[in-house]
Tab-separated table of C-alpha atoms and ligand atoms in Angstrom:
chain	number	residue	atom	x	y	z
Y	46	MET	CA	24.118	0.957	-5.109
Y	47	SER	CA	25.936	-0.828	-7.903
Y	48	VAL	CA	29.575	-0.633	-7.376
Y	49	ASP	CA	29.699	0.104	-11.505
Y	50	LEU	CA	27.762	3.595	-10.509
Y	51	PRO	CA	30.228	6.670	-9.613
Y	52	HIS	CA	29.698	6.652	-5.880
Y	53	ALA	CA	29.052	9.755	-3.601
Y	54	VAL	CA	32.659	11.402	-3.493
Y	55	SER	CA	33.054	10.520	-7.114
Y	56	ARG	CA	29.756	12.634	-8.087
Y	57	LEU	CA	30.623	15.239	-5.458
Y	58	ARG	CA	33.878	15.669	-7.289
Y	59	ALA	CA	32.177	15.713	-10.764
Y	60	ALA	CA	29.934	18.538	-9.322
Y	61	ARG	CA	33.035	20.370	-8.176
Y	62	LEU	CA	34.867	20.105	-10.985
Y	63	ALA	CA	31.864	21.535	-12.963
Y	64	ARG	CA	31.906	24.887	-10.596
Y	65	SER	CA	35.537	25.477	-10.872
Y	66	VAL	CA	36.500	28.394	-13.086
Y	67	LYS	CA	40.063	27.423	-13.348
Y	68	PRO	CA	41.109	23.921	-13.918
Y	69	PHE	CA	42.297	21.856	-11.159
Y	70	LEU	CA	45.546	20.923	-11.676
Y	71	ALA	CA	46.799	17.163	-10.542
Y	72	ARG	CA	49.966	15.719	-12.334
Y	73	GLY	CA	48.982	12.517	-13.984
Y	74	GLY	CA	50.457	9.901	-16.362
Y	75	PRO	CA	52.331	11.038	-19.456
Y	76	LYS	CA	49.844	13.031	-20.675
Y	77	GLY	CA	48.381	13.853	-17.108
Y	78	GLU	CA	45.650	11.090	-17.490
Y	79	ARG	CA	43.952	9.361	-14.528
Y	80	CYS	CA	41.710	6.581	-13.809
Y	81	SER	CA	38.363	8.103	-13.238
Y	82	GLY	CA	37.340	5.054	-10.757
Y	83	CYS	CA	40.296	5.380	-8.277
Y	84	ARG	CA	42.195	8.794	-9.600
Y	85	LEU	CA	45.473	7.134	-9.845
Y	86	VAL	CA	47.681	6.927	-13.226
Y	87	PRO	CA	46.459	3.873	-15.221
Y	88	THR	CA	49.479	1.889	-14.761
Y	89	HIS	CA	49.050	2.027	-10.947
Y	90	CYS	CA	45.134	1.880	-11.013
Y	91	ILE	CA	43.372	-0.110	-8.080
Y	92	CYS	CA	39.759	-0.677	-9.037
Y	93	ALA	CA	40.461	-4.344	-9.646
Y	94	LEU	CA	41.163	-4.552	-5.801
Y	95	ARG	CA	37.980	-2.808	-4.415
Y	96	PRO	CA	36.813	-4.889	-1.808
Y	97	ASN	CA	33.330	-6.138	-2.073
Y	98	VAL	CA	31.384	-6.530	1.632
Y	99	THR	CA	28.514	-5.624	3.157
Y	100	THR	CA	27.941	-3.350	5.713
Y	101	ARG	CA	25.035	-1.986	7.919
Y	102	VAL	CA	26.408	1.434	8.807
Y	103	GLY	CA	26.168	4.394	7.052
Y	104	MET	CA	28.878	7.089	6.205
Y	105	CYS	CA	28.296	10.744	5.883
Y	106	LEU	CA	31.708	12.895	4.421
Y	107	LEU	CA	31.174	16.267	4.803
Y	108	MET	CA	34.010	17.984	3.052
Y	109	ALA	CA	36.076	20.758	2.776
Y	110	ASP	CA	35.646	23.196	-0.957
Y	111	ILE	CA	38.692	21.665	-2.608
Y	112	GLU	CA	38.686	17.838	-0.839
Y	113	PRO	CA	37.146	15.729	-3.366
Y	114	LEU	CA	39.359	17.146	-6.118
Y	115	LYS	CA	42.351	15.549	-4.109
Y	116	PRO	CA	43.793	12.757	-5.616
Y	117	SER	CA	45.087	11.695	-2.236
Y	118	ASN	CA	41.481	12.074	-0.739
Y	119	THR	CA	40.801	8.826	1.181
Y	120	GLY	CA	37.279	9.338	1.663
Y	121	TRP	CA	36.885	8.270	-1.493
Y	122	LEU	CA	38.008	4.945	-0.229
Y	123	ILE	CA	35.257	4.762	2.191
Y	124	ALA	CA	32.569	5.568	-0.473
Y	125	ASP	CA	34.362	2.442	-2.551
Y	126	VAL	CA	33.769	0.062	0.324
Y	127	VAL	CA	30.448	1.453	2.107
Y	128	ALA	CA	27.238	1.284	0.197
Y	129	ASP	CA	25.126	3.626	2.263
Y	130	ALA	CA	28.040	6.482	1.825
Y	131	PHE	CA	27.061	10.169	1.235
Y	132	ALA	CA	29.427	13.290	0.734
Y	133	PHE	CA	28.212	16.721	0.940
Y	134	SER	CA	30.721	20.367	0.322
Y	135	TRP	CA	30.673	21.767	3.230
Y	136	ALA	CA	29.826	25.737	3.190
Y	137	ARG	CA	29.612	27.862	6.379
Y	138	THR	CA	26.802	29.760	5.305
Y	139	GLU	CA	24.482	27.029	3.630
Y	140	VAL	CA	23.374	23.842	4.211
Y	141	ASP	CA	22.271	20.745	1.582
Y	142	LEU	CA	18.813	20.034	2.432
Y	143	VAL	CA	19.247	16.675	1.362
Y	144	LEU	CA	21.892	16.478	4.216
Y	145	LEU	CA	19.378	17.577	6.769
Y	146	ALA	CA	16.619	15.084	5.609
Y	147	LEU	CA	19.439	12.251	5.683
Y	148	LEU	CA	20.311	13.411	9.280
Y	149	ASN	CA	16.670	13.510	10.242
Y	150	ASP	CA	16.119	10.373	8.786
Y	151	PRO	CA	14.815	7.949	11.518
Y	152	GLN	CA	16.771	4.877	10.504
Y	153	TRP	CA	19.940	6.371	11.322
Y	154	GLN	CA	21.441	7.391	14.355
Y	155	PRO	CA	24.391	9.972	14.009
Y	156	TYR	CA	27.524	10.316	15.171
Y	157	VAL	CA	30.012	13.263	14.782
Y	158	VAL	CA	33.025	11.656	14.664
Y	159	PHE	CA	35.799	13.896	16.635
Y	160	PRO	CA	38.062	14.406	19.495
Y	161	ALA	CA	36.777	14.970	22.791
Y	162	GLU	CA	38.750	17.876	23.684
Y	163	PHE	CA	36.669	20.144	21.247
Y	164	ALA	CA	33.116	18.862	22.743
Y	165	ASP	CA	30.974	19.659	25.626
Y	166	ASP	CA	31.529	16.583	28.023
Y	167	THR	CA	27.794	15.699	27.974
Y	168	ARG	CA	27.840	14.888	24.025
Y	169	VAL	CA	30.974	12.612	24.182
Y	170	VAL	CA	30.971	9.122	23.956
Y	171	HIS	CA	33.590	6.640	23.218
Y	172	ASP	CA	31.471	3.445	21.748
Y	173	VAL	CA	28.417	3.097	19.463
Y	174	ALA	CA	24.975	1.968	20.964
Y	175	ARG	CA	24.176	-1.575	20.346
Y	176	ASP	CA	20.876	-2.626	18.779
Y	177	ALA	CA	19.915	-4.027	22.070
Y	178	ASP	CA	20.311	-0.548	23.766
Y	179	ILE	CA	18.391	1.311	21.815
Y	180	ARG	CA	14.488	1.103	20.480
Y	181	PRO	CA	13.673	1.519	17.534
Y	182	VAL	CA	16.795	-0.110	16.091
Y	183	LYS	CA	18.782	2.298	14.463
Y	184	ARG	CA	21.765	2.006	12.306
Y	185	PRO	CA	24.672	4.228	13.033
Y	186	LEU	CA	25.931	6.850	10.691
Y	187	PHE	CA	29.172	8.457	11.136
Y	188	ILE	CA	29.832	11.827	10.241
Y	189	LEU	CA	33.348	12.260	9.146
Y	190	LEU	CA	34.352	16.026	8.445
Y	191	ASP	CA	36.814	15.678	5.480
Y	192	GLY	CA	39.542	18.119	5.212
Y	193	THR	CA	42.832	19.693	6.827
Y	194	TRP	CA	42.736	19.805	10.433
Y	195	ASP	CA	41.702	23.403	10.426
Y	196	GLU	CA	38.828	23.009	8.384
Y	197	ALA	CA	37.145	20.083	9.996
Y	198	ARG	CA	37.551	22.506	13.373
Y	199	LYS	CA	35.797	24.890	11.428
Y	200	MET	CA	33.109	22.303	10.452
Y	201	PHE	CA	32.712	21.214	13.460
Y	202	ARG	CA	32.374	24.678	15.373
Y	203	LYS	CA	30.190	26.344	12.420
Y	204	SER	CA	27.579	23.299	12.064
Y	205	PRO	CA	24.541	23.973	14.153
Y	206	TYR	CA	22.488	20.948	12.713
Y	207	LEU	CA	25.267	18.924	13.895
Y	208	GLN	CA	25.094	20.192	17.776
Y	209	ASN	CA	22.301	18.046	18.882
Y	210	PHE	CA	24.314	14.745	18.077
Y	211	PRO	CA	26.720	12.635	20.140
Y	212	VAL	CA	30.568	13.183	19.584
Y	213	LEU	CA	32.190	9.976	18.915
Y	214	SER	CA	35.422	10.279	20.163
Y	215	LEU	CA	38.397	7.509	18.758
Y	216	HIS	CA	41.411	6.394	20.631
Y	217	PRO	CA	43.759	5.705	18.088
Y	218	GLU	CA	45.987	3.083	19.157
Y	219	GLN	CA	48.477	3.300	16.461
Y	220	LEU	CA	50.102	6.386	14.469
Y	221	SER	CA	48.582	7.191	11.354
Y	222	ARG	CA	49.963	4.850	8.415
Y	223	TYR	CA	49.064	7.741	6.499
Y	224	LYS	CA	52.318	9.033	4.425
Y	225	LEU	CA	50.599	10.914	1.698
Y	226	ARG	CA	50.551	14.358	3.342
Y	227	ARG	CA	53.224	15.286	5.616
Y	228	ALA	CA	52.463	18.105	6.784
Y	229	GLN	CA	49.922	17.059	9.073
Y	230	SER	CA	50.847	15.301	12.433
Y	231	GLU	CA	52.011	11.607	12.607
Y	232	ALA	CA	49.324	10.935	15.202
Y	233	HIS	CA	46.491	12.652	13.076
Y	234	LEU	CA	44.523	9.907	11.254
Y	235	CYS	CA	43.270	10.091	7.863
Y	236	THR	CA	39.597	9.940	6.916
Y	237	ALA	CA	39.961	6.193	5.485
Y	238	GLU	CA	41.504	4.891	8.973
Y	239	VAL	CA	38.671	6.502	10.435
Y	240	GLY	CA	36.083	5.247	8.624
Y	241	ALA	CA	38.009	2.075	9.517
Y	242	MET	CA	37.703	2.297	13.221
Y	243	CYS	CA	34.219	3.339	13.107
Y	244	LEU	CA	33.251	0.054	11.216
Y	245	ALA	CA	35.193	-1.924	13.929
Y	246	LEU	CA	33.103	0.035	16.917
Y	247	ALA	CA	30.129	-1.019	14.946
Y	248	ASP	CA	31.301	-4.481	14.452
Y	249	ASP	CA	31.484	-4.442	10.735
Y	250	THR	CA	34.520	-5.970	11.324
Y	251	GLN	CA	35.058	-7.489	7.959
Y	252	ALA	CA	34.341	-4.306	6.573
Y	253	ALA	CA	36.812	-2.724	8.773
Y	254	GLU	CA	39.424	-5.233	7.881
Y	255	ALA	CA	39.060	-4.631	4.108
Y	256	LEU	CA	38.723	-0.647	4.173
Y	257	ASN	CA	42.288	-0.866	6.317
Y	258	ALA	CA	44.207	-3.107	3.949
Y	259	TYR	CA	42.576	-1.278	0.647
Y	260	PHE	CA	43.481	1.964	2.219
Y	261	GLU	CA	47.333	0.429	2.207
Y	262	VAL	CA	47.115	-0.811	-0.905
Y	263	PHE	CA	46.218	2.510	-2.297
Y	264	THR	CA	48.790	4.294	-0.157
Y	265	GLU	CA	51.303	2.027	-2.031
Y	266	HIS	CA	50.137	2.388	-5.462
Y	267	TYR	CA	49.986	6.193	-4.554
Y	268	LEU	CA	53.526	6.397	-3.660
Y	269	LYS	CA	55.205	4.072	-6.191
Y	270	ALA	CA	53.300	6.219	-8.935
Y	271	LYS	CA	54.863	9.136	-7.421
Y	272	GLN	CA	58.326	7.723	-7.396
Y	273	GLN	CA	57.574	6.042	-11.121
Y	274	LEU	CA	57.909	2.397	-9.894
Y	275	PRO	CA	56.508	-0.552	-10.606
Y	276	VAL	CA	53.856	-2.256	-7.811
Y	277	ASP	CA	54.462	-5.514	-6.377
Y	278	LEU	CA	51.192	-7.160	-6.713
Y	279	ALA	CA	52.052	-9.803	-4.498
Y	280	ASP	CA	53.772	-7.984	-1.664
Y	281	GLU	CA	52.650	-8.277	1.884
Y	282	VAL	CA	50.007	-5.519	1.352
Y	283	HIS	CA	48.332	-6.591	-0.976
Y	284	LEU	CA	48.040	-10.032	-0.014
Y	285	ARG	CA	46.605	-8.961	3.104
Y	286	LEU	CA	43.853	-7.294	1.163
Y	287	GLN	CA	43.545	-10.490	-1.146
Y	288	ALA	CA	42.974	-12.489	2.116
Y	289	GLN	CA	40.127	-9.718	2.870
Y	290	MET	CA	38.355	-10.805	-0.679
Y	291	LEU	CA	38.313	-14.381	-0.136
D	510	ZN	ZN1	41.454	3.063	-11.471
């Protein structure tokens, strides 16, 4: 997939906007404008900083209704970095046939990424199967439930088509660095951080580091834009991302 084409989350956002009865109001620049590539105000655009890495894994984002519309959504960043990223709008009463086809595609081994305490013990895993362990070789497909914590729990409980897949439970060593949504608990990782942990577990180390660094740059730009302060392209977070791009 070319990075110049709109990615899965971008397309889902456009589809969701088209369905909107009333306009979704997100504050933008002086005239309310935002960059269509990264959703930030043009002075704080990060499009030129998007990492270009190869990844073996796939990411499947199931997104709560308005999640693709939020400029703070970080599933977007996963789709920026992972070429095989898919995004679907979640609804309790219906399921996209394209999603079902993806989940049944034999090239993938799907994992539902969710905390162990909500799943039946027999489904819980803490690691990703290595190629040597499984025949035929399958690429990991990480299913991320992208929404508020309540929405994610509902998606987990009420998606029968996910119930036969292993539940990958992560052990976050560090508290979330995500400072954009204060309502969430400190320990709750945001979607991009979860994605980076999955990449690391699947030995896509370079992509994991690039996504983490890119996420930090996004957070920095997002917060500085909110405070109407300029960004320093030579500060620590930018240098860390640059090091990933060499
Ligand atoms: Zn941009």
